[in-house]
Structure formats: structure tokens, C-alpha cells
Coordinates of C-alpha atoms in Angstrom, one line a residue:
Chain A
M1 CA -15.9 -32.6 19.6
I2 CA -13.7 -30.4 17.3
D3 CA -13.0 -31.9 14.0
I4 CA -10.4 -30.0 11.9
K5 CA -10.0 -31.1 8.3
N6 CA -7.3 -29.9 5.9
I7 CA -7.7 -26.3 6.8
E8 CA -5.6 -23.6 5.2
K9 CA -5.1 -20.0 6.0
T10 CA -3.0 -17.6 3.9
F11 CA -2.0 -13.9 4.6
I12 CA -0.7 -11.6 1.9
V13 CA 2.0 -9.6 3.7
G14 CA 3.3 -6.9 1.2
T15 CA 4.2 -8.9 -1.9
H16 CA 4.6 -12.2 -0.1
I17 CA 1.9 -14.9 0.3
V18 CA 2.3 -16.5 3.7
K19 CA 0.6 -19.8 4.4
A20 CA 0.1 -19.2 8.0
V21 CA -1.9 -22.5 8.4
N22 CA -1.1 -25.1 5.8
N23 CA -3.2 -28.1 5.3
V24 CA -3.8 -28.9 9.2
S25 CA -6.1 -31.6 10.2
Y26 CA -6.6 -32.7 14.0
H27 CA -9.3 -34.0 16.2
V28 CA -10.1 -32.9 19.8
N29 CA -12.2 -35.1 22.1
K30 CA -14.5 -33.9 24.6
G31 CA -12.8 -33.1 27.8
D32 CA -9.3 -33.1 26.3
V33 CA -6.7 -30.5 27.0
V34 CA -4.6 -30.0 23.9
V35 CA -1.4 -27.8 24.2
V36 CA 0.0 -26.3 21.0
I37 CA 3.6 -25.4 20.9
G38 CA 5.8 -24.0 18.3
P39 CA 8.2 -21.2 17.5
S40 CA 6.8 -17.7 16.8
G41 CA 5.4 -17.3 13.2
S42 CA 4.6 -21.1 13.2
G43 CA 0.9 -20.4 12.8
K44 CA -0.3 -21.9 16.1
S45 CA -2.2 -18.6 17.0
T46 CA -3.8 -18.5 13.6
F47 CA -4.7 -22.1 13.9
L48 CA -6.4 -21.4 17.2
R49 CA -8.2 -18.3 15.9
C50 CA -9.5 -20.3 13.1
I51 CA -11.4 -22.7 15.5
N52 CA -13.7 -19.7 16.4
Q53 CA -13.5 -18.2 13.0
L54 CA -11.9 -15.0 14.2
E55 CA -9.8 -16.0 11.1
T56 CA -11.9 -17.2 8.2
I57 CA -10.3 -20.1 6.6
D58 CA -9.5 -20.3 3.0
A59 CA -9.9 -24.1 2.6
G60 CA -10.9 -27.1 4.5
Q61 CA -13.6 -27.7 7.1
I62 CA -14.1 -27.2 11.0
L63 CA -16.8 -29.2 12.7
I64 CA -17.8 -28.6 16.3
D65 CA -20.3 -31.1 17.7
K66 CA -20.8 -32.4 14.2
T67 CA -21.9 -28.7 13.0
D68 CA -19.7 -27.5 10.1
I69 CA -18.9 -24.0 11.4
T70 CA -17.3 -22.9 8.1
A71 CA -20.4 -23.5 6.1
R72 CA -21.9 -20.5 4.4
R73 CA -25.3 -20.4 6.3
V74 CA -24.2 -21.0 9.7
N75 CA -24.7 -18.4 12.4
I76 CA -21.2 -17.8 13.6
N77 CA -22.2 -15.7 16.6
K78 CA -24.1 -18.7 17.9
I79 CA -21.0 -20.9 17.5
R80 CA -18.8 -18.3 19.2
A81 CA -21.0 -18.1 22.2
E82 CA -20.2 -21.7 22.8
V83 CA -16.4 -21.3 22.3
G84 CA -14.8 -19.1 24.9
M85 CA -11.5 -17.4 24.1
V86 CA -8.7 -16.0 26.3
F87 CA -6.3 -13.6 24.6
Q88 CA -2.7 -13.0 25.1
S89 CA -3.3 -9.2 25.9
F90 CA -6.6 -10.0 27.9
N91 CA -8.6 -7.5 25.8
L92 CA -10.9 -6.5 28.7
F93 CA -13.3 -3.7 28.1
P94 CA -11.6 -0.8 29.6
H95 CA -14.8 1.3 29.8
K96 CA -16.6 -1.2 31.8
S97 CA -16.3 -2.5 35.3
V98 CA -15.0 -5.9 36.0
L99 CA -18.6 -6.9 36.7
E100 CA -20.0 -5.3 33.5
N101 CA -17.2 -6.9 31.5
I102 CA -18.6 -10.3 32.6
T103 CA -22.4 -9.6 32.4
L104 CA -22.5 -7.7 29.1
S105 CA -22.4 -10.7 26.8
Q106 CA -24.6 -12.8 29.1
V107 CA -27.4 -10.2 28.9
K108 CA -26.7 -9.4 25.1
V109 CA -26.1 -12.8 23.7
R110 CA -27.6 -15.3 26.3
K111 CA -30.5 -13.1 27.1
R112 CA -30.2 -13.5 30.8
S113 CA -31.7 -11.1 33.3
K114 CA -29.2 -8.6 34.8
K115 CA -29.6 -10.2 38.2
E116 CA -29.0 -13.7 36.9
A117 CA -26.0 -12.4 35.0
E118 CA -24.6 -10.8 38.1
E119 CA -25.0 -13.8 40.3
K120 CA -23.2 -15.9 37.6
A121 CA -20.4 -13.1 37.4
R122 CA -20.0 -13.1 41.1
Y123 CA -19.8 -16.8 41.3
L124 CA -17.1 -16.9 38.6
L125 CA -15.1 -14.1 40.1
D126 CA -15.1 -16.0 43.3
K127 CA -13.9 -19.1 41.3
V128 CA -11.1 -17.2 39.9
G129 CA -10.1 -15.8 43.3
I130 CA -10.8 -12.0 42.7
S131 CA -14.6 -11.5 44.1
E132 CA -13.4 -8.4 45.9
K133 CA -12.7 -6.7 42.5
A134 CA -16.2 -6.8 41.0
N135 CA -16.6 -2.9 40.9
V136 CA -13.3 -1.7 39.9
Y137 CA -12.2 -1.0 36.2
P138 CA -9.7 -3.2 34.5
S139 CA -7.0 -0.5 34.5
Q140 CA -6.8 -0.9 38.4
L141 CA -6.1 -4.5 38.2
S142 CA -2.6 -6.3 37.7
G143 CA -2.1 -8.3 34.7
G144 CA -2.7 -11.6 36.3
Q145 CA -6.0 -10.3 37.8
Q146 CA -7.0 -9.1 34.4
Q147 CA -6.4 -12.3 32.8
R148 CA -8.4 -14.1 35.4
V149 CA -11.4 -11.7 34.8
A150 CA -11.0 -12.5 31.1
I151 CA -11.3 -16.2 31.9
A152 CA -14.3 -15.4 34.1
R153 CA -15.8 -13.5 31.2
A154 CA -15.4 -16.2 28.7
L155 CA -16.7 -18.9 31.2
A156 CA -19.8 -16.7 31.9
M157 CA -21.1 -17.8 28.5
D158 CA -21.0 -21.5 29.7
P159 CA -18.9 -22.5 26.6
K160 CA -18.3 -26.0 25.7
I161 CA -14.8 -25.4 24.5
M162 CA -12.1 -22.9 25.9
L163 CA -9.3 -21.5 23.7
F164 CA -6.3 -20.0 25.3
D165 CA -4.1 -17.8 23.1
E166 CA -0.8 -17.6 25.0
P167 CA -2.6 -16.6 28.1
T168 CA 0.5 -16.2 30.2
S169 CA 3.0 -14.6 27.8
A170 CA 2.2 -10.9 28.7
L171 CA 2.4 -11.5 32.3
D172 CA 5.1 -10.8 34.9
P173 CA 6.6 -14.1 36.0
E174 CA 5.2 -14.0 39.5
M175 CA 1.6 -13.8 38.0
V176 CA 2.0 -16.7 35.7
G177 CA 1.1 -19.1 38.6
E178 CA -2.1 -17.6 39.6
V179 CA -3.5 -17.8 35.9
L180 CA -2.3 -21.4 35.3
D181 CA -3.8 -22.4 38.6
V182 CA -7.3 -21.2 37.4
M183 CA -6.6 -23.0 34.1
K184 CA -5.6 -26.2 35.8
T185 CA -8.9 -26.2 37.9
L186 CA -10.8 -25.8 34.7
A187 CA -9.0 -28.6 33.0
K188 CA -9.6 -30.9 36.1
E189 CA -13.2 -30.2 36.0
G190 CA -13.5 -31.6 32.4
M191 CA -13.4 -28.6 30.1
T192 CA -12.3 -29.2 26.5
M193 CA -9.4 -26.8 26.1
V194 CA -7.1 -25.8 23.3
V195 CA -4.0 -24.0 24.7
V196 CA -1.5 -22.2 22.8
S197 CA 1.3 -21.9 25.6
H198 CA 5.0 -22.7 26.1
E199 CA 4.3 -23.7 29.8
M200 CA 5.4 -27.1 29.6
G201 CA 4.8 -27.7 33.3
F202 CA 1.1 -27.0 32.6
A203 CA 1.2 -29.4 29.8
R204 CA 2.8 -32.0 31.8
E205 CA 0.3 -31.7 34.8
V206 CA -3.0 -31.4 32.9
G207 CA -2.4 -31.7 29.3
D208 CA -3.7 -34.7 27.3
H209 CA -2.0 -34.2 24.0
V210 CA 0.7 -31.7 22.7
I211 CA 0.8 -30.5 19.1
M212 CA 4.1 -29.1 17.7
M213 CA 3.7 -26.7 14.8
D214 CA 6.2 -25.1 12.5
E215 CA 5.9 -23.3 9.4
G216 CA 2.0 -23.6 9.4
R217 CA 2.0 -27.4 9.7
I218 CA 1.6 -29.8 12.5
I219 CA 5.0 -31.6 12.6
E220 CA 4.4 -33.8 15.5
T221 CA 1.8 -34.8 18.0
G222 CA 1.8 -36.9 21.2
T223 CA 1.2 -37.0 24.8
P224 CA 3.2 -34.5 27.0
E225 CA 5.4 -37.3 28.3
H226 CA 6.4 -38.2 24.6
F227 CA 7.5 -34.7 24.2
F228 CA 9.6 -34.7 27.4
T229 CA 11.2 -38.1 26.9
N230 CA 11.8 -38.9 23.3
P231 CA 10.6 -36.3 20.7
V232 CA 11.3 -37.6 17.2
E233 CA 11.6 -34.5 14.9
E234 CA 14.9 -32.6 15.0
R235 CA 12.9 -29.3 14.8
T236 CA 10.9 -30.3 17.9
K237 CA 14.0 -31.4 19.9
L238 CA 15.7 -28.0 19.0
F239 CA 12.6 -26.0 20.1
L240 CA 12.1 -27.8 23.3
S241 CA 15.8 -27.5 24.2
Q242 CA 15.5 -23.8 23.9
I243 CA 12.2 -23.3 26.0
L244 CA 12.8 -25.9 28.7
Chain B
M1 CA -0.2 30.0 43.4
L2 CA 1.4 32.9 45.0
K3 CA 4.9 31.2 44.7
I4 CA 4.3 30.8 41.0
F5 CA 3.3 34.4 40.8
K6 CA 6.5 35.7 42.5
K7 CA 8.6 33.6 40.4
N8 CA 7.2 35.0 37.2
A9 CA 6.0 38.4 38.5
F10 CA 7.8 40.3 35.9
W11 CA 6.2 38.5 33.0
Y12 CA 2.8 38.8 34.7
L13 CA 3.2 42.5 35.0
A14 CA 4.5 42.5 31.3
L15 CA 1.4 40.7 30.3
I16 CA -0.8 43.2 32.0
A17 CA 1.0 46.1 30.5
V18 CA 0.8 44.7 26.9
I19 CA -3.0 44.1 27.2
Y20 CA -3.2 47.7 28.5
L21 CA -1.1 49.1 25.7
M22 CA -3.1 47.4 23.1
G23 CA -6.4 48.7 24.6
W24 CA -5.0 52.2 24.9
G25 CA -3.8 52.0 21.3
L26 CA -7.4 51.1 20.3
K27 CA -8.7 54.2 22.2
I28 CA -6.1 56.6 20.6
T29 CA -7.0 55.2 17.3
A30 CA -10.7 55.8 17.9
E31 CA -10.0 59.2 19.1
R32 CA -7.9 60.0 16.0
M33 CA -10.8 58.9 13.8
D34 CA -13.3 61.2 15.8
Y35 CA -15.3 58.2 16.6
T36 CA -17.9 58.8 19.2
W37 CA -18.5 55.9 21.4
H38 CA -22.1 54.9 22.3
W39 CA -21.8 52.1 24.8
N40 CA -24.8 53.4 26.6
R41 CA -26.8 52.6 23.6
V42 CA -25.8 48.9 23.5
P43 CA -28.2 47.6 26.2
H44 CA -31.1 48.8 24.0
Y45 CA -30.3 46.0 21.6
F46 CA -30.6 43.5 24.2
L47 CA -33.8 44.6 25.8
F48 CA -35.8 46.9 23.6
T49 CA -38.0 49.5 25.5
G50 CA -40.0 52.0 23.5
L51 CA -43.4 53.7 22.8
V52 CA -45.9 52.1 20.5
D53 CA -48.8 54.3 19.3
H54 CA -52.4 53.0 19.2
Y55 CA -55.3 54.1 17.1
S56 CA -59.0 53.5 17.1
S57 CA -60.2 51.4 14.2
D58 CA -63.8 52.6 13.8
E59 CA -66.3 55.0 15.2
G60 CA -67.2 54.7 18.7
V61 CA -66.9 55.8 22.4
A62 CA -63.9 55.6 24.6
H63 CA -63.9 54.5 28.3
V64 CA -60.8 55.4 30.5
D65 CA -60.1 53.5 33.7
K66 CA -57.1 54.5 35.8
I67 CA -54.9 51.4 36.6
D68 CA -52.2 53.1 38.6
D69 CA -50.2 56.6 38.6
Q70 CA -48.8 56.0 35.2
K71 CA -51.3 53.8 33.2
S72 CA -54.8 53.6 32.2
K73 CA -56.9 51.1 30.7
V74 CA -58.7 52.3 27.6
T75 CA -61.7 50.6 26.3
L76 CA -63.1 51.5 22.8
E77 CA -66.7 50.5 22.2
Y78 CA -67.4 50.8 18.5
K79 CA -70.7 51.2 16.9
N80 CA -70.7 47.9 15.2
G81 CA -70.4 46.1 18.6
K82 CA -66.7 45.3 18.5
K83 CA -64.0 46.4 21.1
D84 CA -60.5 47.3 21.5
V85 CA -58.7 47.4 24.8
F86 CA -55.5 49.2 25.3
T87 CA -52.9 50.1 28.2
I88 CA -51.9 53.5 27.8
L89 CA -49.4 55.7 29.6
S90 CA -51.6 58.3 31.3
K91 CA -49.4 61.3 30.3
T92 CA -49.8 60.4 26.5
L93 CA -53.6 59.9 26.8
L94 CA -55.3 61.9 24.1
V95 CA -58.9 60.9 24.9
K96 CA -61.1 61.5 28.0
D97 CA -63.6 59.0 29.5
G98 CA -66.6 59.1 27.4
S99 CA -65.3 61.1 24.4
P100 CA -66.3 59.9 21.1
V101 CA -63.6 58.7 18.6
T102 CA -63.7 58.3 14.7
E103 CA -61.7 56.0 12.6
V104 CA -57.9 56.4 13.1
D105 CA -57.9 58.7 16.1
K106 CA -54.6 58.5 18.1
I107 CA -55.4 57.2 21.5
G108 CA -52.1 57.3 23.2
S109 CA -48.8 55.5 23.5
E110 CA -48.0 52.2 25.3
K111 CA -44.7 51.4 26.8
V112 CA -43.5 48.1 25.4
V113 CA -40.5 46.0 26.6
S114 CA -39.4 43.4 24.2
Q115 CA -36.2 41.2 23.5
G116 CA -33.6 43.2 21.5
I117 CA -32.4 42.0 18.1
L118 CA -29.0 41.0 19.5
V119 CA -31.0 38.5 21.8
T120 CA -33.1 37.3 18.9
G121 CA -30.0 36.9 16.9
L122 CA -28.3 34.9 19.7
I123 CA -31.2 32.5 20.0
T124 CA -31.2 31.9 16.3
T125 CA -27.5 31.2 16.3
L126 CA -28.0 28.9 19.3
E127 CA -30.9 27.1 17.7
I128 CA -29.2 26.6 14.4
S129 CA -26.0 25.4 15.9
M130 CA -27.8 23.0 18.2
Y131 CA -30.0 21.5 15.5
S132 CA -27.0 21.1 13.1
A133 CA -24.7 19.8 15.8
V134 CA -27.3 16.9 16.7
L135 CA -28.0 16.3 13.0
G136 CA -24.2 16.4 11.9
M137 CA -23.3 14.1 14.8
L138 CA -25.8 11.5 13.4
I139 CA -24.8 12.0 9.9
G140 CA -21.1 11.8 11.0
I141 CA -21.5 8.5 13.0
L142 CA -23.0 6.9 9.9
A143 CA -20.6 8.3 7.4
G144 CA -17.6 7.5 9.8
M145 CA -18.9 3.8 9.9
G146 CA -19.3 3.8 6.4
R147 CA -15.7 5.0 5.8
I148 CA -14.4 1.9 7.7
S149 CA -16.9 -0.5 6.2
T150 CA -15.7 -3.2 3.8
N151 CA -18.8 -2.8 1.8
P152 CA -18.1 -1.0 -1.4
L153 CA -21.6 0.8 -1.5
F154 CA -21.3 2.3 2.0
K155 CA -17.6 3.0 1.7
G156 CA -17.9 4.6 -1.7
L157 CA -20.9 6.8 -0.8
S158 CA -19.4 8.0 2.4
T159 CA -16.0 8.7 0.8
I160 CA -17.6 10.7 -2.0
Y161 CA -19.7 12.7 0.7
V162 CA -16.7 13.5 2.8
E163 CA -14.5 14.5 -0.1
I164 CA -17.1 16.8 -1.6
I165 CA -17.9 18.5 1.5
R166 CA -14.4 18.9 2.6
G167 CA -13.2 20.1 -0.7
T168 CA -15.8 22.9 -1.1
P169 CA -16.2 26.2 0.8
L170 CA -19.1 26.1 3.4
L171 CA -20.4 29.5 1.8
V172 CA -20.8 27.8 -1.5
Q173 CA -22.6 24.9 0.2
I174 CA -24.9 27.2 2.0
F175 CA -25.8 28.8 -1.3
I176 CA -26.4 25.5 -2.9
F177 CA -28.5 24.3 -0.2
Y178 CA -30.5 27.5 0.0
F179 CA -30.9 28.2 -3.7
F180 CA -30.9 24.5 -5.1
F181 CA -32.3 22.0 -2.5
G182 CA -34.2 24.9 -0.9
T183 CA -36.1 25.5 -4.1
I184 CA -36.6 21.9 -5.2
L185 CA -37.8 20.8 -1.6
E186 CA -39.3 24.1 -0.7
L187 CA -37.3 24.5 2.4
T188 CA -37.4 27.6 4.6
R189 CA -34.2 29.4 4.8
F190 CA -33.8 28.3 8.4
T191 CA -33.9 24.6 7.4
A192 CA -31.8 25.1 4.5
G193 CA -29.1 26.9 6.4
M194 CA -29.4 24.3 9.2
L195 CA -29.1 21.4 6.8
A196 CA -26.1 23.1 5.1
L197 CA -24.4 23.3 8.5
A198 CA -25.3 19.8 9.5
F199 CA -23.8 18.2 6.4
F200 CA -20.7 20.4 6.7
T201 CA -20.2 19.3 10.1
G202 CA -21.1 15.7 9.4
A203 CA -18.2 15.3 7.0
Y204 CA -15.7 16.4 9.6
V205 CA -17.3 14.4 12.4
A206 CA -17.2 11.4 10.1
E207 CA -13.3 11.5 9.8
I208 CA -12.9 12.1 13.6
I209 CA -15.2 9.1 14.3
R210 CA -13.3 7.0 11.7
A211 CA -10.0 7.9 13.3
G212 CA -11.5 7.3 16.8
I213 CA -12.8 3.8 15.8
Q214 CA -9.5 2.9 14.2
S215 CA -7.5 3.8 17.2
I216 CA -9.3 1.2 19.1
D217 CA -7.2 -1.9 19.6
P218 CA -8.7 -4.6 17.1
G219 CA -8.4 -7.1 20.2
Q220 CA -11.6 -5.2 21.6
M221 CA -13.6 -6.2 18.6
E222 CA -12.1 -9.7 18.6
A223 CA -13.0 -10.1 22.3
A224 CA -16.5 -8.8 21.8
R225 CA -17.1 -11.1 18.7
S226 CA -15.4 -14.0 20.5
L227 CA -18.3 -13.7 23.3
G228 CA -20.8 -14.3 20.5
M229 CA -21.9 -10.5 20.1
N230 CA -22.6 -9.6 16.5
Y231 CA -21.0 -6.7 14.6
V232 CA -23.6 -4.2 15.5
Q233 CA -23.6 -5.1 19.2
S234 CA -20.0 -5.0 19.5
M235 CA -19.9 -1.5 17.8
I236 CA -22.6 -0.1 20.2
H237 CA -21.4 -1.5 23.4
I238 CA -17.6 -1.9 22.9
I239 CA -16.2 0.2 20.2
M240 CA -18.3 3.3 20.0
P241 CA -18.2 4.2 23.8
Q242 CA -14.4 4.1 23.8
A243 CA -14.1 5.7 20.3
L244 CA -16.5 8.5 21.3
K245 CA -14.6 9.1 24.6
R246 CA -11.3 9.4 22.7
T247 CA -12.7 11.7 20.1
L248 CA -14.1 14.1 22.7
P249 CA -11.4 16.8 22.4
P250 CA -11.4 17.0 18.6
M251 CA -15.2 16.7 18.5
A252 CA -15.4 19.8 20.9
G253 CA -13.3 21.7 18.5
Q254 CA -15.5 20.7 15.6
F255 CA -18.6 21.9 17.5
I256 CA -17.0 25.2 18.5
S257 CA -16.2 25.6 14.8
L258 CA -19.7 25.0 14.0
I259 CA -21.1 27.9 16.3
K260 CA -18.5 30.3 14.6
D261 CA -19.2 28.9 11.2
S262 CA -22.9 29.4 11.6
S263 CA -22.3 33.0 11.2
L264 CA -22.0 32.3 7.5
V265 CA -25.9 31.6 7.3
S266 CA -26.4 35.3 7.5
V267 CA -25.7 35.5 3.8
I268 CA -29.1 33.7 3.1
A269 CA -30.8 36.4 5.4
I270 CA -31.2 34.3 8.5
T271 CA -31.2 36.7 11.4
D272 CA -28.5 35.1 13.4
L273 CA -26.0 37.0 15.7
T274 CA -24.0 38.2 12.8
K275 CA -26.9 39.4 10.8
A276 CA -28.3 41.1 13.9
G277 CA -25.1 43.0 14.3
R278 CA -25.1 44.0 10.6
E279 CA -28.7 45.3 10.9
I280 CA -27.9 47.5 13.8
I281 CA -24.9 48.9 12.2
T282 CA -26.7 49.9 9.0
T283 CA -29.2 51.9 11.1
S284 CA -27.0 53.2 13.9
F285 CA -23.3 53.2 12.7
Y286 CA -22.1 51.9 16.1
V287 CA -19.5 49.8 14.2
F288 CA -16.9 49.4 16.9
E289 CA -19.2 48.7 19.8
I290 CA -21.6 46.3 18.0
W291 CA -18.9 44.2 16.6
T292 CA -17.1 43.9 19.9
V293 CA -20.3 42.9 21.5
V294 CA -21.1 40.4 18.9
A295 CA -17.7 38.9 19.1
L296 CA -17.9 38.6 22.9
M297 CA -21.3 37.0 22.6
Y298 CA -19.8 34.3 20.2
L299 CA -16.9 34.0 22.8
V300 CA -19.4 33.2 25.6
L301 CA -21.0 30.6 23.5
T302 CA -17.9 28.8 22.6
F303 CA -16.2 29.1 25.8
S304 CA -19.2 27.7 27.7
L305 CA -19.2 24.9 25.3
S306 CA -15.4 24.1 26.0
M307 CA -16.2 24.1 29.7
V308 CA -19.1 21.8 29.3
V309 CA -16.9 19.4 27.3
R310 CA -14.1 19.7 29.9
Y311 CA -16.4 18.5 32.6
I312 CA -17.7 15.6 30.4
E313 CA -14.1 14.6 29.9
R314 CA -13.5 14.6 33.5
R315 CA -16.6 12.5 34.2
F316 CA -15.5 10.0 31.5
S317 CA -12.0 9.5 32.9
V318 CA -13.1 7.5 35.9
S319 CA -12.2 4.2 34.2
D320 CA -8.8 5.4 33.2

């Protein structure tokens, strides 16, 4: 489903050149749930953002369904419509109601009728458990509710892949569960997901693979069970001991 | 309300006293200068009433029909078959029914009521401000987007534009637009003045828009793009609405400035409010009254605009 081949991404920070993603290759199968962990600054978010080209890569190749999305002539907007993304800070559109947040891109990108888009939006709001909030503005919602709207907004495009960039890190602890529940449902329905998160409980329950990143590289991969029972790398052991 | 007043009663009274003293000082000064106030003449410049004399234009016969107690309808039938019809004040009538007229005989006077020059000036000021506000807004949005563009052509052009306009006096720009572009492109003085104001406002609007767009969280653009919207769609539906809302207060200030700055177009002989005032003063010497009235008229315009903006701001704040 997703083929990542030797990708690199460098940032220039002041006078320093930082390799945020350094020669990373990985393969995600259809229906897999991959959880990316690692200390802050390890490049995991950048890695995720490369998959829908929010960060343009400096070297390497990314193929989604055998289409090279990093090729020059590819229509990136078409690719992005197939790859949903959920952000740490929700990034809902504050000037639009919850319903409009979910219908806008359906109408503008998928060219659906307004009625069709609204039906879809209401169905998804029901699915994430906040159907009664359709007509309020994002500022009137709690963090957990906002993140669930953001998930519904991404799902409205009928994506083949969902990317989650630390979806629960900005939430109050009591709201983490409601968002994770939605994500678990998605995973069980067979959605292909790449999740940057430190929620090891989530990884254990629905994760198929875990990637440990450090300093822009993948240093260890395996099943969640492998990470819980016998991680190999010292860096991984140290990191897990800090978050668990 | 009453409580607040009671608490600060002394200072409110002081405020009234100071304002009264300033008015009194003005009155004393005027008296010292032997200035005679002519406030009663001011309405005349809003609504002009006067007599216009009418004359026959050829040889012929006059027919007089009474309309009411004061006015009569005079029909002049000329020998060459043509006709003139006037409404004349009966008491000024100089011909009788059936009396012959020759060329340039005075027939009588008509009472006319027309808009005064202050109203004409006010309308011109409103028109020129409105046109240049709309055009300036469009130019400003384009140039503002150019300022944040990564394309060297758009970025370069809009930066040069903004720097040139902001670095030169508006008065000079008006002269350049009128004498230079006006001559080359054969523009009327109104168009030249309007364009000068539009380009002037556009540069400031561009900077306001740029700041507004840059103040929007980059996550908004990323979210829009991640949903598959292209750059233009994201700008139109996501970034601009938020940026425009945020820039409403400085934008209002800019358009209020525009109304006031439009007074400068009077230098290229456009009869706006300021020019109208000057014209009245050159013939009447009512210096104090006319400038006071002109200032008040500008104040009414700018104050109404800021009220409108305040209303829009309140309407926009529903999503906060």
C-alpha cells in the first residue's frame, strides 16, 4: 500500500543542517496499523508528513498504491484526497461550523452535492459520537470533541490511508479515551493507519507494527508484543522505560 | 450607568466645563477679530434657492396662463415655428398675454431649488472614496498575496509597488497620476484622482492583508491541503475569510484615512467636499463657518463608517 524508499528530509535551522528524516525505508501493507514512537525531535512527525507531501522530500521515493507521489508531474491534491490526516492541534476551521468543516472539502474536492455531503457528514458525526454538535462552531467544543470532528472531517473524503500525528498529545487526560476509541473502531474496520503516538495501550490493542525512530532513522521495528517483551536496542529500552 | 456617573461626577462636570471653556474661548477670539458670524447663510450651500431670469430667443408672441397664485406658465410662439415654455413667478412677469416679444426680451424670473455646492462636494467625496476603496481593496488583496508568495516575480513586483507608494507623499502621487498617467492615457481628473487614491490605499491594504494572512496558524493551510484542496481553494475558503476578519479593525482605519485623504484630490480641481468649501470661502469669506461645517461633514462620514465596521465585527464574532 505505502512503499517508502530511502527518503531524506533536511531542514536548515539557523546555521545548522538537520537531517530530520535520514534514509528511511518502510513498507505498509493494506489494512495495517503502524504505530511510530520515538523521543521528540526524532523525526517521526516529519516522516509522517512526508507521506502526504506536507513536507517535500529531498531524496528517495514514496509510492502509494504503486503511484510515485514524489514524481514531478503527479497531481498531489489528488493523492492527498486519498490520504486523510489528523493533527495534534486538530486544525479545525474556526470560522466554519462543525458540519461545514466536514462538508467543505467533499463539495470542493470530491464534487459531491451539498445534500450528499451533509448526509455523509451527519453519518460520520454519529459514528464519532457527536451528532448533536453539527451546527456549533469548533470553539464551543472540548478538545476531545474537536479531535473527533477532525477525524470525521478526514474520513469524509473516503481516504484509503489515515495518518495521525500525535492525535491525543494536546488533550486533557480524561479525553484521550474517547479519541482512542474512535481510532480503535477505525483500525478494526480495516483502515490502513500510520499513527505517531506514545499510547502504547493503543499500540498493543490494535497495532500491527511499531516503528522506533531516533535522530531521523528507524532504529527498531517489530510487533507491539516485541516492544513490550524484549526490545533489542538500548535506546528503545530507555525510551520505553520513560513512557511506560 | 447612574452609579458610574455618581462615582466620577466631578470629572464629568470638569469635562463639560473644559469643553464649554474652549467654545467660549473661540467665541471671544472671534469677537476680538470683529468676525461676523453668518450661520444663517450656511443652509444656502446645502440647498440652493434662487431666481433665474428667462429671455425670449426670437421674435414672436407670448401666451400667459396662470398656474396658481404665484406662478404662471408662459409660452412663447416664435415666427419661425419654434416654442419656448417657462414657469415664471407671477410678480416678476414682464409680459402680458398676447403681447409681442422681440429677441432677448426679459420675460420674468423662475424660482429654482437645486443642490448646494456642499452637497455636490459631499457626493463627489463619497463617490471617489467608494470607488477607490473597492479598487484599493482588490489591488491590496492581490499585492498582499504577492508579498507572501514564493514566486520571485510576484513577490518582487508587489514589494516594489508597496515600497514606492509608502515611501512617497500622496500629494505627489496625485500629481503624477494626473499630469503623467492622466495625459498619456487621457484620463479625466476624477479617474486620475480616484486611481491615485486606489493605488495609495492598495499598498497599505496589501501590508494589512499580508500581516493578516501570516497571523493565521500554518496548521490551517496544512489541514486544508491535507484534505486535497489546492492552494487557491485553501486561500479562498480557509485562509482569507479568517485573515479578513482579523484585519477588519486596521482595515477600517485605513478606509477612514482614505475618506480624509481624498480631500487632497482638490488640488487637481476635483470639486470634492474640501474644494467646495474653498470655493464658497473665496466668494463669501465665511471662513470659520464653512471649515467647521466641512470638518463636521467629514466627521459624519468617518463616524458612520466606523459604526458600520463595528456592526460587521459583531456579526463576525459568532464563531469565536
